[in-house]
Short mmCIF file of C-alpha atoms in Angstrom, two decimals:
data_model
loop_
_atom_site.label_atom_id
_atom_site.label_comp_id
_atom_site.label_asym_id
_atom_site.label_seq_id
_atom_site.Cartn_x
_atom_site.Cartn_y
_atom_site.Cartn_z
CA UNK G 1 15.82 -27.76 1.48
CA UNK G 2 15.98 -29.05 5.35
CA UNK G 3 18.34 -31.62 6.42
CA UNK G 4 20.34 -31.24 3.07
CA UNK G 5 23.84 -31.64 2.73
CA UNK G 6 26.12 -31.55 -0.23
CA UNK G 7 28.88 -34.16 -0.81
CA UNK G 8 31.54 -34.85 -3.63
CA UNK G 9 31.17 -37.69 -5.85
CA UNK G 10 34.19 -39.52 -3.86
CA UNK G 11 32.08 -39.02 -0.87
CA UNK G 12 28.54 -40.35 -1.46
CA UNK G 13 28.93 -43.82 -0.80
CA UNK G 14 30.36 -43.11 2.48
CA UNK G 15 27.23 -41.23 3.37
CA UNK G 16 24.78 -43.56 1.81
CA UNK G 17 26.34 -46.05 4.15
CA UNK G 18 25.79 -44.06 7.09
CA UNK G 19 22.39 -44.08 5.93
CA UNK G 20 21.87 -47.41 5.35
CA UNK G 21 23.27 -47.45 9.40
CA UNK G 22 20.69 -45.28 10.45
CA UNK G 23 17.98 -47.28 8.86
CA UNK G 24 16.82 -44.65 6.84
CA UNK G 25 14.81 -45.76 4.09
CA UNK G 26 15.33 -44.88 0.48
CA UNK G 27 13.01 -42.46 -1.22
CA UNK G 28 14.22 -41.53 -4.86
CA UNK G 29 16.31 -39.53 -6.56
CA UNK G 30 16.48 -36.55 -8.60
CA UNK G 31 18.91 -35.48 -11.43
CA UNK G 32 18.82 -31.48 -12.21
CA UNK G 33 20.63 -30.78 -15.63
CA UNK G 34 22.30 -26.99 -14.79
CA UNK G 35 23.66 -26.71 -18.02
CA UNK G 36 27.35 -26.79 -17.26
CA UNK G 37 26.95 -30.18 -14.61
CA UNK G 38 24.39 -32.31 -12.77
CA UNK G 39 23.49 -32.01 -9.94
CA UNK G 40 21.43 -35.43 -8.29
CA UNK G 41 19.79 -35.54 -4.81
CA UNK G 42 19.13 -38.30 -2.72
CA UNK G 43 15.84 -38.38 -1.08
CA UNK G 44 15.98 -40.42 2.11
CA UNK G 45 13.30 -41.07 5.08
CA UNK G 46 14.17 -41.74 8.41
CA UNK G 47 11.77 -42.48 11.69
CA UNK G 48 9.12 -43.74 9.05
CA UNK G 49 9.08 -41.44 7.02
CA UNK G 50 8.59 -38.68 9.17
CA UNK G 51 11.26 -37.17 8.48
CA UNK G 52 13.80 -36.58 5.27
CA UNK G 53 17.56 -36.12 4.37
CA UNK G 54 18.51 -35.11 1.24
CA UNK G 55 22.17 -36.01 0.20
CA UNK G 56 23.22 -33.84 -2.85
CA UNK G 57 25.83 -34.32 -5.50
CA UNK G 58 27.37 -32.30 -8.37
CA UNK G 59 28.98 -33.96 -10.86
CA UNK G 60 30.41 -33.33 -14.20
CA UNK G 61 28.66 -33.87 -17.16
CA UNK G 62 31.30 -36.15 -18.39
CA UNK G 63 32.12 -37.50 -15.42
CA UNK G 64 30.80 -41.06 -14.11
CA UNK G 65 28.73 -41.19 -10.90
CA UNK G 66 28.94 -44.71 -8.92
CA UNK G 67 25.88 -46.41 -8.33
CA UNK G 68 24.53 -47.09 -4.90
CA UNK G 69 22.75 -50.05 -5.59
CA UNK G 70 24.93 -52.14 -4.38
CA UNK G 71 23.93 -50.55 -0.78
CA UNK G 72 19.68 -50.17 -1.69
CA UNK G 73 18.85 -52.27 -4.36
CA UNK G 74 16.05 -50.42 -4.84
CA UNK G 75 17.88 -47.33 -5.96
CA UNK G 76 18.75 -49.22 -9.62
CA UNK G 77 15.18 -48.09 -10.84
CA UNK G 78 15.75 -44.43 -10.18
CA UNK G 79 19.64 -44.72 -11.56
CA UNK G 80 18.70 -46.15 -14.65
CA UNK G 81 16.19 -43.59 -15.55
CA UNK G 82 18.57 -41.14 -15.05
CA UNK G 83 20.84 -42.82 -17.19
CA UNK G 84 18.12 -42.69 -19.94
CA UNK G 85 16.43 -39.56 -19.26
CA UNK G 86 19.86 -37.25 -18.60
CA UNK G 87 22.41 -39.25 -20.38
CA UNK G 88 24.15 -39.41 -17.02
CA UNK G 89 27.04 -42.08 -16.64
CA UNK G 90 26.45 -44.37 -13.80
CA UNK G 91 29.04 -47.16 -13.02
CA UNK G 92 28.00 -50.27 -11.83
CA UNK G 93 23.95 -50.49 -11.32
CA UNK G 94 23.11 -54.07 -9.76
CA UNK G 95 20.47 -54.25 -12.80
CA UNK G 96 21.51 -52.26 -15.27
CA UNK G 97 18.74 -51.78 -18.28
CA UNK G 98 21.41 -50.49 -20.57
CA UNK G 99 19.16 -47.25 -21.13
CA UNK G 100 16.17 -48.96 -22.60
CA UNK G 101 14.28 -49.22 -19.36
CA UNK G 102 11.69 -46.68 -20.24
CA UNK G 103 12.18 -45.30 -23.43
CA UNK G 104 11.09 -46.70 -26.69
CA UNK G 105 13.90 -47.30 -29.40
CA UNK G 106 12.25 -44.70 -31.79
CA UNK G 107 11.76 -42.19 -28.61
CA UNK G 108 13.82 -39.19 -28.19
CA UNK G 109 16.77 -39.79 -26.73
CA UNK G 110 17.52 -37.86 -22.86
CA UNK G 111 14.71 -36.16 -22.93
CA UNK G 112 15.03 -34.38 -20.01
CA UNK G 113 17.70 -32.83 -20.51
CA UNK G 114 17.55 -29.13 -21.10
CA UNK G 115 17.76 -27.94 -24.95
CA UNK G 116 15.12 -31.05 -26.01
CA UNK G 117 12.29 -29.00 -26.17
CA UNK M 1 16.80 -78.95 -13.50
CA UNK M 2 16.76 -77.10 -16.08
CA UNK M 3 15.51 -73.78 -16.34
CA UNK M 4 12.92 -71.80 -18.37
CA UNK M 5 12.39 -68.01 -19.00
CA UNK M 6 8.44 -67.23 -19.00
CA UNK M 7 7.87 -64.00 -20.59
CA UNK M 8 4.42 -62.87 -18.02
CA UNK M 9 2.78 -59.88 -19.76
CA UNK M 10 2.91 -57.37 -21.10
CA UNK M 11 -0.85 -58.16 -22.06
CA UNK M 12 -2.22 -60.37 -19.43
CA UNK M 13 -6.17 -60.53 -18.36
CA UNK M 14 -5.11 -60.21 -14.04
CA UNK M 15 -2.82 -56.61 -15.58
CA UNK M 16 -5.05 -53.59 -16.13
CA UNK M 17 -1.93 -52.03 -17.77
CA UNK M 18 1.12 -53.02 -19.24
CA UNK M 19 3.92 -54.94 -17.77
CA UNK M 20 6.16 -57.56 -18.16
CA UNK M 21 8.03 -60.09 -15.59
CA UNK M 22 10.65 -62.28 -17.26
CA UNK M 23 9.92 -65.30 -14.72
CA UNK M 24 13.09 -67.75 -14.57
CA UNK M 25 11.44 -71.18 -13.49
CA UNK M 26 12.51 -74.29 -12.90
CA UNK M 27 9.38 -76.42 -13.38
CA UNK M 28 6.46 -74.31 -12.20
CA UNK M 29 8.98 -72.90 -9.58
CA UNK M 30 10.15 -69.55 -9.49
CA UNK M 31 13.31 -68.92 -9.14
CA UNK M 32 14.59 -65.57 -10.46
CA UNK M 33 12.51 -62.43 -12.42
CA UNK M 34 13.35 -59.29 -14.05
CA UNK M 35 10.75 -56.59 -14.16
CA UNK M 36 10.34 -54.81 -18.04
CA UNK M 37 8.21 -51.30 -18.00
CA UNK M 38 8.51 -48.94 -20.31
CA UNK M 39 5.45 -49.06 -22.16
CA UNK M 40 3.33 -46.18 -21.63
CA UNK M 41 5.83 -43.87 -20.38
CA UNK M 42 4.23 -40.68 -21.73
CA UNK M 43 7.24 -37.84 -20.29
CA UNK M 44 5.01 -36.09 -18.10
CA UNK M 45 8.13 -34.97 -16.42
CA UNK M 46 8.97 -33.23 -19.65
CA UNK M 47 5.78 -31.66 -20.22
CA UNK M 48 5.91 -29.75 -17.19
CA UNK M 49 8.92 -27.95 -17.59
CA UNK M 50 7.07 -26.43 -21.23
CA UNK M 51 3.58 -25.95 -18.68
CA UNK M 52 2.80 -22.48 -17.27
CA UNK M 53 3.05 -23.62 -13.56
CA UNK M 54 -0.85 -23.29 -13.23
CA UNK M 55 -1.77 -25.27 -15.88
CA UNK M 56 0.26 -28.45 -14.61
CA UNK M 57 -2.23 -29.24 -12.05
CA UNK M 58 -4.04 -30.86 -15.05
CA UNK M 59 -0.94 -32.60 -16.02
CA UNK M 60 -0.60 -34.36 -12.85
CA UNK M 61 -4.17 -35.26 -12.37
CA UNK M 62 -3.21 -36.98 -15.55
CA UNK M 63 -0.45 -38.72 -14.05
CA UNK M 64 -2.95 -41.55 -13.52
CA UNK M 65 -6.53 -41.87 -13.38
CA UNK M 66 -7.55 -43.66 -10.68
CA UNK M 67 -5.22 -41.28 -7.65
CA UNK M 68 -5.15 -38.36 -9.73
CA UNK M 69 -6.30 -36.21 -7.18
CA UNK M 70 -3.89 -37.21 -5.32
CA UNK M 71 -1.06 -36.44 -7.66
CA UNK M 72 -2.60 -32.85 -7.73
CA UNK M 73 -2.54 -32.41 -4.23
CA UNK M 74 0.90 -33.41 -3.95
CA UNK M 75 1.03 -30.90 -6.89
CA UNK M 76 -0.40 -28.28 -5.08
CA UNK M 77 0.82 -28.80 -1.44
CA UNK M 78 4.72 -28.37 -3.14
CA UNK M 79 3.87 -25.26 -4.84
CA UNK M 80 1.87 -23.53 -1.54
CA UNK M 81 5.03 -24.40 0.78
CA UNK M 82 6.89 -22.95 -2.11
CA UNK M 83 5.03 -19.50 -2.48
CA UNK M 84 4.56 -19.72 1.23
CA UNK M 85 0.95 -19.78 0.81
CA UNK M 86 -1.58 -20.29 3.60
CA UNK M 87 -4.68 -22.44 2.52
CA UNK M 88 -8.00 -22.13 4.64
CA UNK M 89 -8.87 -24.53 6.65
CA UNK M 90 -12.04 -25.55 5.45
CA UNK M 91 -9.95 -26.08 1.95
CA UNK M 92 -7.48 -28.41 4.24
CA UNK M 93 -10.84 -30.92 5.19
CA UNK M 94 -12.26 -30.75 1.59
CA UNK M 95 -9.07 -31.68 0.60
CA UNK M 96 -9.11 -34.89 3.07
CA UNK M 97 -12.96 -35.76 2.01
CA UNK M 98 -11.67 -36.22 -1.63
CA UNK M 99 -8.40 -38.13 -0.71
CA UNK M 100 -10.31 -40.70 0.96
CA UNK M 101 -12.72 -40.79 -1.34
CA UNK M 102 -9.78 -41.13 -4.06
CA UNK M 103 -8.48 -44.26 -1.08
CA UNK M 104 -12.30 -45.76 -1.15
CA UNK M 105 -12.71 -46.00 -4.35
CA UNK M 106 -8.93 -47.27 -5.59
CA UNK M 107 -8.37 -50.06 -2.99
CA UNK M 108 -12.28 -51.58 -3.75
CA UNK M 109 -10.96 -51.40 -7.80
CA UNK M 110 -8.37 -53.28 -6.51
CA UNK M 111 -10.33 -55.45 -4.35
CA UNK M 112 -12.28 -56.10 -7.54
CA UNK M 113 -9.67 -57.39 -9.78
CA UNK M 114 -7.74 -59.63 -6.66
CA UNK M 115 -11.05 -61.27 -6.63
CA UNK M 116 -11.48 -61.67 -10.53
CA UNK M 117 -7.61 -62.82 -10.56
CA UNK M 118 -8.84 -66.22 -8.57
CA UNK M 119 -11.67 -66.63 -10.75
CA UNK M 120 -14.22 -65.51 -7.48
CA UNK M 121 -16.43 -63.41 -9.85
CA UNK M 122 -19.35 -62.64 -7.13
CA UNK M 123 -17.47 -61.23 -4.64
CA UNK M 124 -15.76 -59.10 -7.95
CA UNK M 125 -19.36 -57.95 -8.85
CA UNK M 126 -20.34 -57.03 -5.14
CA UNK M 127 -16.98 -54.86 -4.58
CA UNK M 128 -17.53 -53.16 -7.96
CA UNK M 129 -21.48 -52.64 -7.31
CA UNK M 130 -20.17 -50.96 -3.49
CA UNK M 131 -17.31 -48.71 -5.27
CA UNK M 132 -20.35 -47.53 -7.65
CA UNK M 133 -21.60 -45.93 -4.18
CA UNK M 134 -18.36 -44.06 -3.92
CA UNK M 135 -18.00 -43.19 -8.08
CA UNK M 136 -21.61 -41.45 -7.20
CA UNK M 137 -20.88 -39.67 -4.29
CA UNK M 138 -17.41 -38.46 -6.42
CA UNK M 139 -19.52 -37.20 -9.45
CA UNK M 140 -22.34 -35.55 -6.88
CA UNK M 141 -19.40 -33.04 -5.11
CA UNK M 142 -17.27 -33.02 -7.69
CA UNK M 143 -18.86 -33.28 -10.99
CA UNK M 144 -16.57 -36.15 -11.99
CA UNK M 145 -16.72 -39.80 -11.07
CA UNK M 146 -12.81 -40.53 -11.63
CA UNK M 147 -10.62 -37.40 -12.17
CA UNK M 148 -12.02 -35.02 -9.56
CA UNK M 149 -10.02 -31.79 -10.75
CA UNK M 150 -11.25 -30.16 -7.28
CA UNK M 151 -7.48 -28.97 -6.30
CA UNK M 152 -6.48 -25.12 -7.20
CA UNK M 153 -3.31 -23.48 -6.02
CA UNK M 154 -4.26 -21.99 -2.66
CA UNK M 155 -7.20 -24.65 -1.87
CA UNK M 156 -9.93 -26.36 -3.95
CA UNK M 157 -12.64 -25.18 -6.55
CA UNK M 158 -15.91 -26.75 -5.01
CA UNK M 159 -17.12 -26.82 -1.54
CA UNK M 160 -19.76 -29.02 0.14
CA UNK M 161 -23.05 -27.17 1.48
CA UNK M 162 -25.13 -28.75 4.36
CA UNK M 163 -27.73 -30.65 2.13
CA UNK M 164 -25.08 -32.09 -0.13
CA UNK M 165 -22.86 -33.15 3.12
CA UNK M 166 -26.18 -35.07 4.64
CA UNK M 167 -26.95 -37.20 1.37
CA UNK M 168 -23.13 -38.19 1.46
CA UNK M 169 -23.94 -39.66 4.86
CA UNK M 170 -26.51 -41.61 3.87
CA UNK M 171 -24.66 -42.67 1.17
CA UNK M 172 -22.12 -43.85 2.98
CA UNK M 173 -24.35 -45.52 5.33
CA UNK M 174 -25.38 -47.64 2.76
CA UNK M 175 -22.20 -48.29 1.40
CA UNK M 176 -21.30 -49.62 5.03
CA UNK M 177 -23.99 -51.76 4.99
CA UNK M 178 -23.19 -53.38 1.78
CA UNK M 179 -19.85 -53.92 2.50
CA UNK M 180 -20.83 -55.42 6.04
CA UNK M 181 -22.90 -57.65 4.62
CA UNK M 182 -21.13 -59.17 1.69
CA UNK M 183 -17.21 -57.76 1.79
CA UNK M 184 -15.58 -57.92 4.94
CA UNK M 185 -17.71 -60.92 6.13
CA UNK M 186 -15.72 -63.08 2.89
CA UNK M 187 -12.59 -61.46 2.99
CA UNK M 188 -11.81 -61.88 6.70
CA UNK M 189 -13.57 -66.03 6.37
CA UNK M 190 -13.59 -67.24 2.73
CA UNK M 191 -10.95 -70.48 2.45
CA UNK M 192 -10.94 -69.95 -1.14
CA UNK M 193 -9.49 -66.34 -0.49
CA UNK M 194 -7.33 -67.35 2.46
CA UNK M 195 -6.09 -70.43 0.15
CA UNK M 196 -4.48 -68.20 -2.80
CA UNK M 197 -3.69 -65.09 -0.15
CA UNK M 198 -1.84 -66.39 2.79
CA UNK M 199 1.30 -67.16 3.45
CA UNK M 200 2.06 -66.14 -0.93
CA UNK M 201 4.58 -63.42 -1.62
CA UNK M 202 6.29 -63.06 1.90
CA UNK M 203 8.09 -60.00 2.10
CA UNK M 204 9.90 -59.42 5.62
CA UNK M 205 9.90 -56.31 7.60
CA UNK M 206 13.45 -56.16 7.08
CA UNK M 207 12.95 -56.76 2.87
CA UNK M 208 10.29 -54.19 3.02
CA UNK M 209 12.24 -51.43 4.59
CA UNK M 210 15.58 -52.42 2.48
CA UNK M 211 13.48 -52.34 -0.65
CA UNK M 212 12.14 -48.80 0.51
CA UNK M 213 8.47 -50.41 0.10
CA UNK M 214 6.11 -48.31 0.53
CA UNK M 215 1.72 -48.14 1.26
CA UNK M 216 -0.07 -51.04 1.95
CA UNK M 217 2.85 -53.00 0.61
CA UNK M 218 4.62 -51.33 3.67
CA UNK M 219 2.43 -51.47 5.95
CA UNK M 220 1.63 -55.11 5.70
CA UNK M 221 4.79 -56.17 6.88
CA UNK M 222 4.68 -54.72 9.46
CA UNK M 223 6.08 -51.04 9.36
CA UNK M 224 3.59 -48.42 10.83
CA UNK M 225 4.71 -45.94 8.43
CA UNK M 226 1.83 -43.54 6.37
CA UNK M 227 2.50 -39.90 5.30
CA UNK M 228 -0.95 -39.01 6.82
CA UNK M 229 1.33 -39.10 9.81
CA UNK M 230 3.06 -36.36 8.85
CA UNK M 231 0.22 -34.36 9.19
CA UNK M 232 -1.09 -32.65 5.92
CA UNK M 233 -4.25 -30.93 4.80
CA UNK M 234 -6.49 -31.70 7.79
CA UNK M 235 -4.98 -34.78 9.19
CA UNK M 236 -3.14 -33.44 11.97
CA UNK M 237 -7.37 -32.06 13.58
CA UNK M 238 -8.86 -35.40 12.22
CA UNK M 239 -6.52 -37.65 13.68
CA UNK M 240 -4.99 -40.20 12.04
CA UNK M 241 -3.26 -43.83 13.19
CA UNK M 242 -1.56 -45.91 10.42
CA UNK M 243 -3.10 -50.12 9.72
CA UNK M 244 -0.17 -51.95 10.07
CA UNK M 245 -0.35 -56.13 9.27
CA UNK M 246 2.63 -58.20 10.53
CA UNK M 247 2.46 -61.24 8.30
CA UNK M 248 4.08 -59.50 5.16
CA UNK M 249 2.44 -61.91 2.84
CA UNK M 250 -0.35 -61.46 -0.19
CA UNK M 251 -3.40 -61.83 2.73
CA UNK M 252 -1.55 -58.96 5.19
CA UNK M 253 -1.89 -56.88 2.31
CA UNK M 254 -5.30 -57.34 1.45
CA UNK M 255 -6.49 -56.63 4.96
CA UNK M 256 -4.59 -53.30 5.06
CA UNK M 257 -6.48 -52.21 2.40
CA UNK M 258 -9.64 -53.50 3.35
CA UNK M 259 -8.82 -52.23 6.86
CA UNK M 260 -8.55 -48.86 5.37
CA UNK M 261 -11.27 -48.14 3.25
CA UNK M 262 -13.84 -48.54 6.36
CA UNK M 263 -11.01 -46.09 7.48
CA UNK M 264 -11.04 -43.98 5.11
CA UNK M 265 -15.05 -43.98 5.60
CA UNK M 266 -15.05 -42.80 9.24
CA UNK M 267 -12.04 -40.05 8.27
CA UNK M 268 -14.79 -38.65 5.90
CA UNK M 269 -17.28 -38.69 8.21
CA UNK M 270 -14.91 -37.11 10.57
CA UNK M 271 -14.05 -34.33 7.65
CA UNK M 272 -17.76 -33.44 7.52
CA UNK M 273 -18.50 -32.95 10.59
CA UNK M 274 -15.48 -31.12 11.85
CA UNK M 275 -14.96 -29.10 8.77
CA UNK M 276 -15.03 -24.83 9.56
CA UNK M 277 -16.86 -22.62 7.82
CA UNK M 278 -14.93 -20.18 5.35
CA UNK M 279 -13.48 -19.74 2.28
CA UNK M 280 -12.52 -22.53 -0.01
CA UNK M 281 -9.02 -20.91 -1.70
CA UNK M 282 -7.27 -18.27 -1.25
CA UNK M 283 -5.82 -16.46 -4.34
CA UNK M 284 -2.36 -16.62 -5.56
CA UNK M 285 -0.16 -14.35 -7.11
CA UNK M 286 3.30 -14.46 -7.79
CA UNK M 287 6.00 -17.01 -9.59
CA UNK M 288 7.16 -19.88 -7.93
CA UNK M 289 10.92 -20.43 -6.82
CA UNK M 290 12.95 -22.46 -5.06
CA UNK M 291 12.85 -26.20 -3.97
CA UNK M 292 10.61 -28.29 -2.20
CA UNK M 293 9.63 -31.66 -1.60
CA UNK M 294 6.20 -32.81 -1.12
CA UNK M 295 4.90 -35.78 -0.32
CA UNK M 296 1.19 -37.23 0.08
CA UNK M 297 -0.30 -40.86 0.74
CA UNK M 298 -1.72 -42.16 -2.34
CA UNK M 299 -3.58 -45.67 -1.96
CA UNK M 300 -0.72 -47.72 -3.23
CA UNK M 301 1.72 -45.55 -0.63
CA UNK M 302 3.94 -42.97 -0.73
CA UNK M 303 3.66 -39.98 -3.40
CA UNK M 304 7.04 -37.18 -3.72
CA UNK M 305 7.20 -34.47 -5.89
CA UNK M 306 10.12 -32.28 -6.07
CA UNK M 307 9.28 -29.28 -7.66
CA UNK M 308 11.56 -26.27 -8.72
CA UNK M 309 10.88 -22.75 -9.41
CA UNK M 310 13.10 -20.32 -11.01
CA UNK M 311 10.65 -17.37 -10.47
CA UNK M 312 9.13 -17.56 -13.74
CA UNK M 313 5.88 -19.13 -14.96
CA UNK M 314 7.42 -22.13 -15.78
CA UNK M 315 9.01 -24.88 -13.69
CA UNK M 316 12.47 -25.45 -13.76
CA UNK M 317 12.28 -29.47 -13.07
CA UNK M 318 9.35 -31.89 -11.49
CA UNK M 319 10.45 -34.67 -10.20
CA UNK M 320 7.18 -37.64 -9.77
CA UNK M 321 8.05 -40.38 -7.35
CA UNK M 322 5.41 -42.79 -7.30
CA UNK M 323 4.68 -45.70 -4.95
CA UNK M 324 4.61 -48.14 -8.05
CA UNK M 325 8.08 -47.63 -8.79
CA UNK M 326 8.98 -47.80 -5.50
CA UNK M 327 7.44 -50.82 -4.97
CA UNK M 328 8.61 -53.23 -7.99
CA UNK M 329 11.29 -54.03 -6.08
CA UNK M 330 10.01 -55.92 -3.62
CA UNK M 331 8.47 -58.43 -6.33
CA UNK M 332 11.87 -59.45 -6.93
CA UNK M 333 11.87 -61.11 -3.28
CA UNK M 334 8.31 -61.65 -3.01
CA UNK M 335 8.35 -64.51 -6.18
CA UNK M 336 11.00 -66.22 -6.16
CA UNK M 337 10.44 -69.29 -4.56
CA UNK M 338 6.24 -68.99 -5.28
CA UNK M 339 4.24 -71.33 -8.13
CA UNK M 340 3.83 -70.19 -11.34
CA UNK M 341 -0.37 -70.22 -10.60
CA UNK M 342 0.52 -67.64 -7.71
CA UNK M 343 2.52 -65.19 -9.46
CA UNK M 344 -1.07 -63.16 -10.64
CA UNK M 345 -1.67 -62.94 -7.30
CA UNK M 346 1.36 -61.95 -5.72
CA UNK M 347 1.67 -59.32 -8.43
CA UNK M 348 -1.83 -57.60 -7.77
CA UNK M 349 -1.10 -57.85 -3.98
CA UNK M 350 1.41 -54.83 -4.47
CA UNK M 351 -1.58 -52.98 -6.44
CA UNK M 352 0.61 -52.00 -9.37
CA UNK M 353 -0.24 -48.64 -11.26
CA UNK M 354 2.36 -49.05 -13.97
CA UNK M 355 0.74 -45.15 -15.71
CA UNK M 356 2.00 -43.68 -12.57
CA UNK M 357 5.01 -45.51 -12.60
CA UNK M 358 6.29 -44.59 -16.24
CA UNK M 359 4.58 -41.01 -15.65
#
């Protein structure tokens, strides 16, 4: 995609904070299960909106991803569903739903990951 | 003081759909809430991966009712850049008649139940007898008053001839007057309206962008920002200049919207009159793959799919961010501090669509 760049995991806070410094805006997030990792990409808007950077990360699948909602708020929404939907670890969401944000107790469990067809 | 925990929802008469706010209160203050969704989250997101790519047009539409041709477009527009497909321009303006339409007919439902919310019942029943105007000129070129289903891959499935195109004027004409005469006139003077609107639910220019608000929610505090800006479909010949509202509370808000549906009215009539003749769709062969990002205005904001192809019929992963979701946040700075008897209010102001929100 345009204006994409990839970062490591120790890396993306750095970046979202230069973000947050260019008064870009958050968008959302997506988390892509490749089988062997994750990969998640940061959707951001900057000039309003006009224009996007993506900031993407791989991570391990048993690896734990930092949250960067102590930078946007706003991005605890999109971090907990990942949590729920990709079984994705996520340290330290400002509200944290526990993985029952969206999912019923009887409901499959990550469905989005590949393999729960 | 002490505090209390009011559970607000799920089931509540001013929520069309389901949600709760945990309201922390001390007396009829609030002082603290915690949003709970999760109850008609349907894994739409899942079902598309097991869709042939085709057939998830119908999905999205399904996304939500009342902008689901919106969430097709979006659909749509992602795959085209994707499979670098070119759709004809008079596609691109029937595309933009049915947005607005989509606009029109969403922010007077919404109209209609801020007015029920404060117990003003007539001015509920006149904005619901106007939107009929709109449901009728939705079934007439589209067949369907709610879920158009006009968007293909490559450009739309029904066109607009002459005949059609001149009754929709007149329609509109009358809608206009109807509104003039017993809408705007009470939403821009009515105390009672100004008395439960302004100055309720402030949310700062600063809060707004932080929170990544987005739509009217947005654009009532003040940020001129609108993805009709960025030029899709036909926007970039129409023209297009965002509403903005600087007072960032419940009031702001409401005028965006109304602001925009006579808006929306005169980008239609633009649409009509400067739309080319030519073919309505193109057709489209070939797999998708690779990744995009597309992103439309919906009536409560911002719309972004990401959409993956791995070059066979299938997807590989949609991603549906919708303006609902994006915009819960900003509740959590718009109540605190309001009266309990506001928080209905305050609540609609953000127009939540909690089916697109749970997908």
């Amino acid at each position: 995609m345009e204006n994409e760049i990839t970062v490591s995991k120790a890396e993306l806070i750095t970046e979202v904070q230069k973000m947050l410094a260019q008064k870009a805006m958050f968008g959302t997030a997506t988390c892509l299960d490749l089988d062997e990792r994750f990969e998640i990409i940061y959707h951001f808007e900057l000039e309003q909106g006009l224009k996007m950077r993506h900031i993407r990360v791989s991570l391990a699948k048993d690896d734990t991803l930092p949250s960067i909602s102590n930078i946007y708020m706003c991005a605890a929404l999109i971090e907990n569903e990942m949590q729920e939907m990709f079984d994705i670890k996520i340290s330290g969401i400002a509200l944290d739903f526990k993985r029952g944000m969206l999912l019923a107790k009887e409901s499959p469990k990550t469905p989005l990951m590949k393999g729960k067809e | 003081m002490a505090r209390t925990v009011i559970p607000f929802g799920p089931q509540h008469p001013v929520f069309p759909e389901p949600i709760q706010l945990k309201l922390e209160c001390e007396d009829e203050r609030i002082v603290g809430v915690v949003p709970v969704i999760g109850y008609i989250s349907r894994g739409i997101e899942k079902a598309a991966e097991l869709n042939p790519f085709r057939n998830n047009i119908f999905l999205c539409e399904r996304v939500c009712g009342i902008c689901s041709f919106m969430h097709a477009l979006c659909y749509c527009q992602g795959i085209e850049d994707m499979m670098k497909v070119e759709v004809p321009s008079r596609a691109r303006f029937l595309r933009v008649f049915w947005a607005e339409l989509s606009r029109m007919h969403s922010h007077l439902l919404w109209l209609g139940l801020l007015a029920d919310s404060f117990g003003f019942e007539s001015l509920f029943m006149q904005v619901w007898r106007a939107r009929e105007i709109i449901l009728d000129i939705s079934e007439m070129t589209s067949g369907h008053r709610i879920i158009q289903s006009t968007n293909v891959i490559g450009g739309v499935r029904r066109d607009i001839d002459e005949e059609m195109a001149q009754k929709v004027e007149e329609m509109l004409a009358q809608f206009k007057e109807l509104a003039d005469r017993s809408i705007l006139p009470t939403i821009l003077n009515d105390p009672t309206i100004k008395e439960r609107t302004v100055g309720k639910g402030i949310l700062t220019k600063e809060q707004a962008e932080l929170l990544a608000a987005v739509g009217p929610t947005l654009r009532g505090s003040g940020v001129a920002s609108d993805m009709r800006m960025t030029e899709y479909a036909a926007y970039k010949e129409i023209g297009f200049e965002p509403i903005v509202e600087t007072a960032g509370d419940s009031y702001a808000r409401t005028l965006v919207r109304v602001k925009e549906i006579y808006q929306s009215l005169d980008i239609i009539l633009k649409a009509l009159s400067m739309m080319p003749e030519g073919d309505i769709a193109v057709r489209v062969t070939g797999r998708p793959e690779g990744e995009v990002v597309s992103r439309v205005e919906q009536p409560r904001g911002e719309l972004i799919y990401y959409v993956k192809g791995n070059g066979t019929a299938n997807l590989e992963r949609l991603k549906i961010g919708t303006p609902t979701f994006a915009n819960i946040p900003s509740l959590l700075v718009m109540l605190p501090g309001c009266e309990l008897a506001d928080v209905p209010v305050i609540t609609l102001s953000i127009d939540p669509c909690i089916a697109c929100c749970e997908r």
